[in-house]
């Protein structure tokens, strides 16, 4: 049996993941409601998403749904259980996906650093120009204006005296 996921969302009461999918054998659209059990405002969203995706009852239906999307949906459910509105939960999820250029990545632990790198890779792939793109130009040369006088670097000025 092959199923193609079309839409995936949440139902707040009772807490559930809702999947709209197409059954290719019968060529019809169906809806599957997967209840999220033993989930509280203190639960780990990535672990809950992994358990749902690996559940034998739901595994074949969730093949077309990414783990990131399931984690985001669980984060929305956790925010609702914690008393946040849907808008507040969505804003909180979007803040996690933004990279602060002033943030010192050297101070992050390995798990957080891996998350930041994954976000940066996704942003890079989204913005990358490919050969098939209509606005792709090979060997672009850009001249930057130099209206102001170039500043000399002070860090290497003293190094001549040491040798």
mmCIF file of C-alpha atoms in Angstrom:
data_model
loop_
_atom_site.group_PDB
_atom_site.id
_atom_site.type_symbol
_atom_site.label_atom_id
_atom_site.label_comp_id
_atom_site.label_asym_id
_atom_site.label_seq_id
_atom_site.Cartn_x
_atom_site.Cartn_y
_atom_site.Cartn_z
ATOM 1 C CA UNK A 1 0.000 0.000 0.000
ATOM 2 C CA UNK A 2 1.269 3.447 -0.795
ATOM 3 C CA UNK A 3 0.090 6.561 0.917
ATOM 4 C CA UNK A 4 1.010 10.143 0.010
ATOM 5 C CA UNK A 5 0.768 12.712 2.787
ATOM 6 C CA UNK A 6 -1.033 15.858 1.613
ATOM 7 C CA UNK A 7 -1.472 17.916 4.815
ATOM 8 C CA UNK A 8 -0.461 17.496 8.409
ATOM 9 C CA UNK A 9 -1.800 19.493 11.349
ATOM 10 C CA UNK A 10 -2.940 19.342 14.946
ATOM 11 C CA UNK A 11 -6.174 19.038 16.850
ATOM 12 C CA UNK A 12 -6.061 20.701 20.266
ATOM 13 C CA UNK A 13 -8.916 18.864 21.999
ATOM 14 C CA UNK A 14 -8.059 16.020 22.407
ATOM 15 C CA UNK A 15 -4.361 16.540 21.567
ATOM 16 C CA UNK A 16 -3.853 14.787 18.235
ATOM 17 C CA UNK A 17 -1.893 14.896 15.010
ATOM 18 C CA UNK A 18 -4.192 15.025 11.972
ATOM 19 C CA UNK A 19 -2.972 13.706 8.626
ATOM 20 C CA UNK A 20 -4.727 14.171 5.301
ATOM 21 C CA UNK A 21 -3.362 11.580 2.865
ATOM 22 C CA UNK A 22 -4.082 10.016 -0.485
ATOM 23 C CA UNK A 23 -4.536 6.263 -0.737
ATOM 24 C CA UNK A 24 -3.125 5.479 -4.169
ATOM 25 C CA UNK A 25 -4.546 1.958 -4.290
ATOM 26 C CA UNK A 26 -8.125 3.241 -3.964
ATOM 27 C CA UNK A 27 -7.365 6.710 -5.373
ATOM 28 C CA UNK A 28 -9.170 8.624 -2.629
ATOM 29 C CA UNK A 29 -8.331 11.230 0.021
ATOM 30 C CA UNK A 30 -8.597 10.176 3.668
ATOM 31 C CA UNK A 31 -8.089 11.727 7.106
ATOM 32 C CA UNK A 32 -6.258 10.002 9.937
ATOM 33 C CA UNK A 33 -6.337 11.305 13.516
ATOM 34 C CA UNK A 34 -3.444 10.067 15.646
ATOM 35 C CA UNK A 35 -3.936 10.805 19.364
ATOM 36 C CA UNK A 36 -0.888 12.032 21.267
ATOM 37 C CA UNK A 37 -0.922 10.136 24.547
ATOM 38 C CA UNK A 38 1.149 10.699 27.690
ATOM 39 C CA UNK A 39 2.209 14.145 26.476
ATOM 40 C CA UNK A 40 2.421 17.141 28.806
ATOM 41 C CA UNK A 41 3.837 20.648 28.786
ATOM 42 C CA UNK A 42 7.119 19.190 30.087
ATOM 43 C CA UNK A 43 7.505 16.493 27.406
ATOM 44 C CA UNK A 44 10.346 16.330 24.903
ATOM 45 C CA UNK A 45 8.945 17.145 21.458
ATOM 46 C CA UNK A 46 11.672 15.420 19.460
ATOM 47 C CA UNK A 47 11.270 12.196 21.421
ATOM 48 C CA UNK A 48 7.466 12.267 21.106
ATOM 49 C CA UNK A 49 7.728 12.898 17.357
ATOM 50 C CA UNK A 50 10.161 10.022 16.968
ATOM 51 C CA UNK A 51 7.887 7.677 18.917
ATOM 52 C CA UNK A 52 4.897 8.653 16.779
ATOM 53 C CA UNK A 53 6.815 8.222 13.521
ATOM 54 C CA UNK A 54 8.089 4.784 14.598
ATOM 55 C CA UNK A 55 4.727 3.604 15.922
ATOM 56 C CA UNK A 56 3.752 0.503 13.919
ATOM 57 C CA UNK A 57 0.138 1.702 13.557
ATOM 58 C CA UNK A 58 1.121 5.056 12.018
ATOM 59 C CA UNK A 59 4.497 4.322 10.426
ATOM 60 C CA UNK A 60 3.303 3.731 6.854
ATOM 61 C CA UNK A 61 1.154 6.855 6.886
ATOM 62 C CA UNK A 62 3.903 9.139 8.226
ATOM 63 C CA UNK A 63 6.629 8.166 5.738
ATOM 64 C CA UNK A 64 6.027 11.341 3.733
ATOM 65 C CA UNK A 65 6.075 13.624 6.793
ATOM 66 C CA UNK A 66 9.446 14.947 7.936
ATOM 67 C CA UNK A 67 10.628 14.600 11.513
ATOM 68 C CA UNK A 68 11.040 18.395 11.737
ATOM 69 C CA UNK A 69 7.385 18.949 10.887
ATOM 70 C CA UNK A 70 6.279 16.442 13.518
ATOM 71 C CA UNK A 71 8.512 18.151 16.084
ATOM 72 C CA UNK A 72 6.971 21.532 15.269
ATOM 73 C CA UNK A 73 3.465 20.127 15.607
ATOM 74 C CA UNK A 74 4.354 18.619 18.976
ATOM 75 C CA UNK A 75 5.813 21.988 20.021
ATOM 76 C CA UNK A 76 2.483 23.622 19.174
ATOM 77 C CA UNK A 77 0.658 21.030 21.279
ATOM 78 C CA UNK A 78 3.094 21.530 24.169
ATOM 79 C CA UNK A 79 2.573 25.300 24.004
ATOM 80 C CA UNK A 80 -1.200 24.817 24.103
ATOM 81 C CA UNK A 81 -0.909 22.496 27.100
ATOM 82 C CA UNK A 82 1.299 25.129 28.760
ATOM 83 C CA UNK A 83 -1.392 27.789 28.381
ATOM 84 C CA UNK A 84 -0.015 29.657 25.362
ATOM 85 C CA UNK A 85 -2.182 30.745 22.480
ATOM 86 C CA UNK A 86 -1.577 29.324 19.025
ATOM 87 C CA UNK A 87 -0.052 32.619 17.838
ATOM 88 C CA UNK A 88 2.379 32.720 20.778
ATOM 89 C CA UNK A 89 3.431 29.132 20.129
ATOM 90 C CA UNK A 90 4.015 29.838 16.434
ATOM 91 C CA UNK A 91 6.113 32.917 17.253
ATOM 92 C CA UNK A 92 8.175 30.896 19.709
ATOM 93 C CA UNK A 93 8.840 28.206 17.088
ATOM 94 C CA UNK A 94 9.852 30.815 14.503
ATOM 95 C CA UNK A 95 12.259 32.428 16.977
ATOM 96 C CA UNK A 96 14.033 29.091 17.335
ATOM 97 C CA UNK A 97 14.590 28.976 13.565
ATOM 98 C CA UNK A 98 16.248 32.390 13.346
ATOM 99 C CA UNK A 99 20.013 32.597 13.613
ATOM 100 C CA UNK A 100 21.320 35.569 15.591
ATOM 101 C CA UNK A 101 24.497 36.804 13.841
ATOM 102 C CA UNK A 102 25.833 38.177 17.129
ATOM 103 C CA UNK A 103 25.457 34.863 18.949
ATOM 104 C CA UNK A 104 28.713 33.162 19.943
ATOM 105 C CA UNK A 105 28.403 29.634 18.534
ATOM 106 C CA UNK A 106 31.542 28.538 20.394
ATOM 107 C CA UNK A 107 29.623 28.647 23.668
ATOM 108 C CA UNK A 108 26.863 26.260 22.529
ATOM 109 C CA UNK A 109 26.753 22.580 23.340
ATOM 110 C CA UNK A 110 26.993 20.021 20.535
ATOM 111 C CA UNK A 111 23.242 19.458 20.217
ATOM 112 C CA UNK A 112 22.392 23.179 19.937
ATOM 113 C CA UNK A 113 25.300 23.733 17.545
ATOM 114 C CA UNK A 114 24.038 20.931 15.306
ATOM 115 C CA UNK A 115 20.572 22.573 15.257
ATOM 116 C CA UNK A 116 22.046 25.955 14.283
ATOM 117 C CA UNK A 117 24.182 24.379 11.544
ATOM 118 C CA UNK A 118 21.167 22.541 10.159
ATOM 119 C CA UNK A 119 19.180 25.802 10.039
ATOM 120 C CA UNK A 120 22.083 27.552 8.296
ATOM 121 C CA UNK A 121 22.333 24.721 5.743
ATOM 122 C CA UNK A 122 18.600 24.955 5.001
ATOM 123 C CA UNK A 123 18.826 28.739 4.536
ATOM 124 C CA UNK A 124 21.864 28.296 2.275
ATOM 125 C CA UNK A 125 20.131 25.687 0.102
ATOM 126 C CA UNK A 126 17.032 27.876 -0.155
ATOM 127 C CA UNK A 127 19.041 30.926 -1.302
ATOM 128 C CA UNK A 128 21.590 29.117 -3.472
ATOM 129 C CA UNK A 129 21.553 29.825 -7.202
ATOM 130 C CA UNK A 130 21.584 26.668 -9.300
ATOM 131 C CA UNK A 131 22.447 26.280 -12.969
ATOM 132 C CA UNK A 132 18.801 25.592 -13.782
ATOM 133 C CA UNK A 133 17.565 28.850 -12.238
ATOM 134 C CA UNK A 134 16.436 31.503 -14.755
ATOM 135 C CA UNK A 135 18.481 34.266 -13.095
ATOM 136 C CA UNK A 136 21.673 32.184 -12.878
ATOM 137 C CA UNK A 137 24.778 34.003 -14.168
ATOM 138 C CA UNK A 138 28.118 32.265 -14.493
ATOM 139 C CA UNK A 139 31.296 34.028 -13.281
ATOM 140 C CA UNK A 140 29.799 37.166 -11.749
ATOM 141 C CA UNK A 141 32.262 39.996 -11.143
ATOM 142 C CA UNK A 142 31.295 42.866 -8.852
ATOM 143 C CA UNK A 143 33.203 46.109 -8.298
ATOM 144 C CA UNK A 144 32.515 47.566 -4.897
ATOM 145 C CA UNK A 145 32.541 51.372 -4.651
ATOM 146 C CA UNK A 146 35.409 52.877 -2.678
ATOM 147 C CA UNK A 147 34.094 56.315 -1.816
ATOM 148 C CA UNK A 148 35.927 56.408 1.473
ATOM 149 C CA UNK A 149 39.612 55.922 2.097
ATOM 150 C CA UNK A 150 40.539 52.407 3.146
ATOM 151 C CA UNK A 151 41.321 51.970 6.805
ATOM 152 C CA UNK A 152 44.636 50.431 7.647
ATOM 153 C CA UNK A 153 44.656 47.511 10.005
ATOM 154 C CA UNK A 154 46.220 48.404 13.311
ATOM 155 C CA UNK A 155 46.818 44.838 14.407
ATOM 156 C CA UNK A 156 49.771 44.245 12.068
ATOM 157 C CA UNK A 157 51.419 47.663 12.311
ATOM 158 C CA UNK A 158 53.578 46.706 15.296
ATOM 159 C CA UNK A 159 54.670 43.361 13.870
ATOM 160 C CA UNK A 160 57.395 44.929 11.657
ATOM 161 C CA UNK A 161 59.389 45.980 14.720
ATOM 162 C CA UNK A 162 59.522 42.492 16.193
ATOM 163 C CA UNK A 163 61.455 40.931 13.320
#
